[in-house]
Amino acid sequence: MIRFLHSSDLHLGKPFGRFDEDVRAALKLTRQSIVSRLGSLAQERQASHVLLAGDTFDAETPPPRVIRQMLNDVSKYPDVTWVILPGNHDSLAATELWRVLRRDAPENLLLATEAEAITLNAQTVLLPAPCTARDPGRDLTAWMEGHDTGDMIRIGLAHGSVRDFRSSEDIGGTNGGVIPPDRSTSAKLDYLAIGDWHGRIEVSPNTWYSGTPEPDSFKEHRTAGCNLVEISAHGQPANIEEVPLGQLVWRHLDIDLTEADDFSSIFHEQMPDVHQRQHCLFEVVMTGRQSLGHRQEAIDLFNKVAPDFLHFEVDMSGLSILPDTTDLDKIDTTGALRHAADVLAKEAEGGDKIAASALARLFSYAEGEA
């Protein structure tokens, strides 16, 4: 029997450049702690191995401190054997990275840098498919079919896209190579652990993308974590448990409004508890049609709640403005300012987004001076 953790796409050292400095620091620190969380979970659940299916590092030349901290964290769990597979971000083309890893790896870290069998225990063999380049453009798992291991438990480890398996258009590129969806059957694998896609996906009962254990985008995925896998013997079904590990929450909210909708009620229904917001990155996309007054009420509400969150952002570019006389009167009732507001209102009603933005800004200034 073997019990192990399947994880991938840790992307240690990811810069998160789109965020401000404080948020970047929190994201990088949380990501770097993944190795320790995996090690603690392996000990707690008595998993003998942690299999990392590629993209352990975000770049071919991660900072030395990122590499060293990862190795130090691995060494804290000497009873757990770790296996790292080159992915497309940290492929074998990153020769200096893998030279450093070979030189400094602790005894409990195995580098799956060759397409050859690795014995995990007396009953289990690992068949890795390391990425030779960022885009090898070929099926790196093909060799698994012809490799006879007798009655041993067979585990495949790969990184790339599953051919003809596309739950969304984002799956199906050639990062790391192209993997047939029936590879576990054709190669008689008891489990095929794949990395590359950042969401956890079940391709078949014994073929899985574990997804990244710490979420890193606003895309909707299953709960971020890893797979705890137990296999009793070759040919027996794998027992797979999805274990959550993520510490941060990324929430995306689409709100499509009509003029009659009560935005405040809709928004508050979707808000996380106030005590959870400091660990949450929240993205709101507003579409539909609202009056200037209601739009400003939404902005005021966003400004009020934004400091509760680790990160909060709003996209109102798809929200059309329906200016009415009452709103325009708040800008001015007569004179050049009112004339400008009327012109902008007419253009905004015709779909001019620049005019709508300018009118909203003018209304905001008027509200602030009131």
PDB file of C-alpha atoms in Angstrom, residues 117-267:
ATOM      1  CA  ALA A 117      11.113   4.647 -13.078  1.00  0.00           C
ATOM      2  CA  ILE A 118      11.661   5.729  -9.468  1.00  0.00           C
ATOM      3  CA  THR A 119      10.981   3.218  -6.730  1.00  0.00           C
ATOM      4  CA  LEU A 120       8.884   4.775  -3.965  1.00  0.00           C
ATOM      5  CA  ASN A 121       8.557   1.670  -1.778  1.00  0.00           C
ATOM      6  CA  ALA A 122       8.742  -2.096  -2.148  1.00  0.00           C
ATOM      7  CA  GLN A 123       5.337  -2.209  -3.867  1.00  0.00           C
ATOM      8  CA  THR A 124       5.255   1.113  -5.727  1.00  0.00           C
ATOM      9  CA  VAL A 125       6.990   2.663  -8.703  1.00  0.00           C
ATOM     10  CA  LEU A 126       6.727   6.234  -9.998  1.00  0.00           C
ATOM     11  CA  LEU A 127       6.818   6.932 -13.736  1.00  0.00           C
ATOM     12  CA  PRO A 128       7.654  10.640 -14.271  1.00  0.00           C
ATOM     13  CA  ALA A 129       7.424  12.722 -17.439  1.00  0.00           C
ATOM     14  CA  PRO A 130       9.652  15.752 -16.796  1.00  0.00           C
ATOM     15  CA  CYS A 131       9.220  18.788 -19.030  1.00  0.00           C
ATOM     16  CA  THR A 132      12.310  19.191 -21.175  1.00  0.00           C
ATOM     17  CA  ALA A 133      11.355  22.726 -22.237  1.00  0.00           C
ATOM     18  CA  ARG A 134       8.639  25.270 -21.641  1.00  0.00           C
ATOM     19  CA  ASP A 135       6.706  23.884 -24.585  1.00  0.00           C
ATOM     20  CA  PRO A 136       8.053  20.483 -25.655  1.00  0.00           C
ATOM     21  CA  GLY A 137       5.194  20.104 -28.157  1.00  0.00           C
ATOM     22  CA  ARG A 138       4.934  16.344 -27.743  1.00  0.00           C
ATOM     23  CA  ASP A 139       3.482  13.736 -25.424  1.00  0.00           C
ATOM     24  CA  LEU A 140       6.066  13.166 -22.709  1.00  0.00           C
ATOM     25  CA  THR A 141       4.029  10.390 -21.088  1.00  0.00           C
ATOM     26  CA  ALA A 142       4.228   7.998 -24.048  1.00  0.00           C
ATOM     27  CA  TRP A 143       7.177   6.084 -22.568  1.00  0.00           C
ATOM     28  CA  MET A 144       5.030   4.890 -19.655  1.00  0.00           C
ATOM     29  CA  GLU A 145       3.130   2.447 -21.884  1.00  0.00           C
ATOM     30  CA  GLY A 146       6.113   0.285 -22.691  1.00  0.00           C
ATOM     31  CA  HIS A 147       7.661   0.166 -19.232  1.00  0.00           C
ATOM     32  CA  ASP A 148       6.848  -3.121 -17.476  1.00  0.00           C
ATOM     33  CA  THR A 149       6.835  -3.057 -13.662  1.00  0.00           C
ATOM     34  CA  GLY A 150       5.126  -6.351 -12.961  1.00  0.00           C
ATOM     35  CA  ASP A 151       2.627  -6.265 -10.112  1.00  0.00           C
ATOM     36  CA  MET A 152       3.919  -3.050  -8.589  1.00  0.00           C
ATOM     37  CA  ILE A 153       1.596  -0.095  -8.018  1.00  0.00           C
ATOM     38  CA  ARG A 154       2.122   2.295 -10.945  1.00  0.00           C
ATOM     39  CA  ILE A 155       1.885   6.055 -10.438  1.00  0.00           C
ATOM     40  CA  GLY A 156       2.378   8.504 -13.296  1.00  0.00           C
ATOM     41  CA  LEU A 157       3.596  12.059 -12.717  1.00  0.00           C
ATOM     42  CA  ALA A 158       3.200  14.601 -15.515  1.00  0.00           C
ATOM     43  CA  HIS A 159       2.709  18.262 -16.337  1.00  0.00           C
ATOM     44  CA  GLY A 160       0.746  19.548 -19.292  1.00  0.00           C
ATOM     45  CA  SER A 161      -2.599  19.695 -21.051  1.00  0.00           C
ATOM     46  CA  VAL A 162      -4.894  16.745 -21.538  1.00  0.00           C
ATOM     47  CA  ARG A 163      -5.709  16.378 -25.221  1.00  0.00           C
ATOM     48  CA  ASP A 164      -9.440  16.517 -26.055  1.00  0.00           C
ATOM     49  CA  PHE A 165     -10.276  17.246 -22.430  1.00  0.00           C
ATOM     50  CA  ARG A 166     -11.421  20.844 -22.210  1.00  0.00           C
ATOM     51  CA  SER A 167     -13.879  21.833 -19.521  1.00  0.00           C
ATOM     52  CA  SER A 168     -13.173  25.399 -20.621  1.00  0.00           C
ATOM     53  CA  GLU A 169     -11.242  27.040 -23.404  1.00  0.00           C
ATOM     54  CA  ASP A 170      -8.395  27.684 -20.956  1.00  0.00           C
ATOM     55  CA  ILE A 171      -7.511  23.982 -20.965  1.00  0.00           C
ATOM     56  CA  GLY A 172      -5.941  22.579 -24.068  1.00  0.00           C
ATOM     57  CA  GLY A 173      -2.812  24.609 -24.639  1.00  0.00           C
ATOM     58  CA  THR A 174       0.509  22.845 -24.957  1.00  0.00           C
ATOM     59  CA  ASN A 175       2.215  23.993 -21.786  1.00  0.00           C
ATOM     60  CA  GLY A 176       4.403  21.102 -20.768  1.00  0.00           C
ATOM     61  CA  GLY A 177       3.194  18.848 -23.578  1.00  0.00           C
ATOM     62  CA  VAL A 178      -0.026  17.101 -24.563  1.00  0.00           C
ATOM     63  CA  ILE A 179      -1.322  14.166 -22.520  1.00  0.00           C
ATOM     64  CA  PRO A 180      -3.927  11.706 -23.870  1.00  0.00           C
ATOM     65  CA  PRO A 181      -6.986  11.556 -21.574  1.00  0.00           C
ATOM     66  CA  ASP A 182      -6.770   7.740 -21.515  1.00  0.00           C
ATOM     67  CA  ARG A 183      -3.087   7.601 -20.560  1.00  0.00           C
ATOM     68  CA  SER A 184      -3.810   5.976 -17.180  1.00  0.00           C
ATOM     69  CA  THR A 185      -5.580   3.126 -18.998  1.00  0.00           C
ATOM     70  CA  SER A 186      -3.093   2.673 -21.846  1.00  0.00           C
ATOM     71  CA  ALA A 187      -0.115   2.724 -19.437  1.00  0.00           C
ATOM     72  CA  LYS A 188      -1.907   0.645 -16.759  1.00  0.00           C
ATOM     73  CA  LEU A 189      -1.439   3.379 -14.184  1.00  0.00           C
ATOM     74  CA  ASP A 190      -3.157   3.159 -10.847  1.00  0.00           C
ATOM     75  CA  TYR A 191      -3.042   6.941 -10.582  1.00  0.00           C
ATOM     76  CA  LEU A 192      -1.880   9.725 -12.892  1.00  0.00           C
ATOM     77  CA  ALA A 193      -0.942  12.938 -11.074  1.00  0.00           C
ATOM     78  CA  ILE A 194      -0.945  15.961 -13.382  1.00  0.00           C
ATOM     79  CA  GLY A 195       0.020  19.593 -12.952  1.00  0.00           C
ATOM     80  CA  ASP A 196      -0.393  22.729 -15.116  1.00  0.00           C
ATOM     81  CA  TRP A 197      -4.057  23.649 -14.682  1.00  0.00           C
ATOM     82  CA  HIS A 198      -4.474  25.710 -11.487  1.00  0.00           C
ATOM     83  CA  GLY A 199      -7.883  24.342 -10.584  1.00  0.00           C
ATOM     84  CA  ARG A 200      -8.502  20.839  -9.264  1.00  0.00           C
ATOM     85  CA  ILE A 201     -10.064  18.715 -12.022  1.00  0.00           C
ATOM     86  CA  GLU A 202     -10.989  15.040 -12.185  1.00  0.00           C
ATOM     87  CA  VAL A 203     -10.162  13.862 -15.698  1.00  0.00           C
ATOM     88  CA  SER A 204     -11.116  10.279 -14.838  1.00  0.00           C
ATOM     89  CA  PRO A 205     -11.453   8.395 -11.526  1.00  0.00           C
ATOM     90  CA  ASN A 206      -7.676   7.880 -11.338  1.00  0.00           C
ATOM     91  CA  THR A 207      -6.396  10.853 -13.375  1.00  0.00           C
ATOM     92  CA  TRP A 208      -6.379  14.233 -11.662  1.00  0.00           C
ATOM     93  CA  TYR A 209      -5.130  17.768 -11.820  1.00  0.00           C
ATOM     94  CA  SER A 210      -4.533  18.645  -8.182  1.00  0.00           C
ATOM     95  CA  GLY A 211      -4.605  22.368  -8.930  1.00  0.00           C
ATOM     96  CA  THR A 212      -2.510  24.877  -7.055  1.00  0.00           C
ATOM     97  CA  PRO A 213      -2.840  24.430  -3.270  1.00  0.00           C
ATOM     98  CA  GLU A 214      -3.084  28.206  -2.754  1.00  0.00           C
ATOM     99  CA  PRO A 215      -5.471  30.069  -5.102  1.00  0.00           C
ATOM    100  CA  ASP A 216      -3.918  32.752  -7.281  1.00  0.00           C
ATOM    101  CA  SER A 217      -6.703  34.141  -9.469  1.00  0.00           C
ATOM    102  CA  PHE A 218     -10.370  35.102  -9.460  1.00  0.00           C
ATOM    103  CA  LYS A 219     -11.327  32.151 -11.652  1.00  0.00           C
ATOM    104  CA  GLU A 220     -13.908  29.828 -10.125  1.00  0.00           C
ATOM    105  CA  HIS A 221     -12.368  26.495  -9.129  1.00  0.00           C
ATOM    106  CA  ARG A 222     -13.002  23.726  -6.682  1.00  0.00           C
ATOM    107  CA  THR A 223     -11.603  24.386  -3.221  1.00  0.00           C
ATOM    108  CA  ALA A 224      -7.834  24.890  -3.416  1.00  0.00           C
ATOM    109  CA  GLY A 225      -5.728  22.206  -1.774  1.00  0.00           C
ATOM    110  CA  CYS A 226      -4.230  18.846  -2.689  1.00  0.00           C
ATOM    111  CA  ASN A 227      -5.254  15.232  -3.192  1.00  0.00           C
ATOM    112  CA  LEU A 228      -4.607  12.635  -0.532  1.00  0.00           C
ATOM    113  CA  VAL A 229      -4.325   9.361  -2.442  1.00  0.00           C
ATOM    114  CA  GLU A 230      -4.231   5.797  -1.080  1.00  0.00           C
ATOM    115  CA  ILE A 231      -3.719   2.736  -3.260  1.00  0.00           C
ATOM    116  CA  SER A 232      -3.787  -0.758  -1.742  1.00  0.00           C
ATOM    117  CA  ALA A 233      -2.434  -2.778  -4.695  1.00  0.00           C
ATOM    118  CA  HIS A 234      -1.858  -2.632  -8.442  1.00  0.00           C
ATOM    119  CA  GLY A 235      -5.170  -2.779 -10.248  1.00  0.00           C
ATOM    120  CA  GLN A 236      -7.190  -1.646  -7.242  1.00  0.00           C
ATOM    121  CA  PRO A 237      -9.127   1.660  -7.318  1.00  0.00           C
ATOM    122  CA  ALA A 238      -7.354   4.646  -5.822  1.00  0.00           C
ATOM    123  CA  ASN A 239      -9.016   6.187  -2.790  1.00  0.00           C
ATOM    124  CA  ILE A 240      -8.827   9.962  -3.324  1.00  0.00           C
ATOM    125  CA  GLU A 241      -9.641  12.662  -0.792  1.00  0.00           C
ATOM    126  CA  GLU A 242      -9.661  16.342  -1.698  1.00  0.00           C
ATOM    127  CA  VAL A 243      -7.980  18.173   1.184  1.00  0.00           C
ATOM    128  CA  PRO A 244      -8.299  21.990   1.431  1.00  0.00           C
ATOM    129  CA  LEU A 245      -5.106  23.938   2.120  1.00  0.00           C
ATOM    130  CA  GLY A 246      -5.632  27.486   0.866  1.00  0.00           C
ATOM    131  CA  GLN A 247      -5.359  30.270   3.409  1.00  0.00           C
ATOM    132  CA  LEU A 248      -6.507  33.123   1.179  1.00  0.00           C
ATOM    133  CA  VAL A 249      -9.845  33.425  -0.598  1.00  0.00           C
ATOM    134  CA  TRP A 250     -10.262  34.970  -4.050  1.00  0.00           C
ATOM    135  CA  ARG A 251     -13.864  36.027  -4.691  1.00  0.00           C
ATOM    136  CA  HIS A 252     -15.300  37.237  -7.996  1.00  0.00           C
ATOM    137  CA  LEU A 253     -18.750  38.790  -8.071  1.00  0.00           C
ATOM    138  CA  ASP A 254     -20.695  39.647 -11.240  1.00  0.00           C
ATOM    139  CA  ILE A 255     -23.618  42.008 -10.651  1.00  0.00           C
ATOM    140  CA  ASP A 256     -25.932  42.774 -13.592  1.00  0.00           C
ATOM    141  CA  LEU A 257     -28.302  45.567 -12.578  1.00  0.00           C
ATOM    142  CA  THR A 258     -31.507  47.125 -13.795  1.00  0.00           C
ATOM    143  CA  GLU A 259     -32.542  50.590 -12.705  1.00  0.00           C
ATOM    144  CA  ALA A 260     -35.012  49.124 -10.227  1.00  0.00           C
ATOM    145  CA  ASP A 261     -32.516  46.799  -8.497  1.00  0.00           C
ATOM    146  CA  ASP A 262     -31.418  47.469  -4.931  1.00  0.00           C
ATOM    147  CA  PHE A 263     -27.664  47.192  -5.327  1.00  0.00           C
ATOM    148  CA  SER A 264     -26.907  47.383  -1.600  1.00  0.00           C
ATOM    149  CA  SER A 265     -29.017  44.323  -0.788  1.00  0.00           C
ATOM    150  CA  ILE A 266     -27.584  42.313  -3.672  1.00  0.00           C
ATOM    151  CA  PHE A 267     -24.037  43.197  -2.694  1.00  0.00           C
TER     152      PHE A 267
END
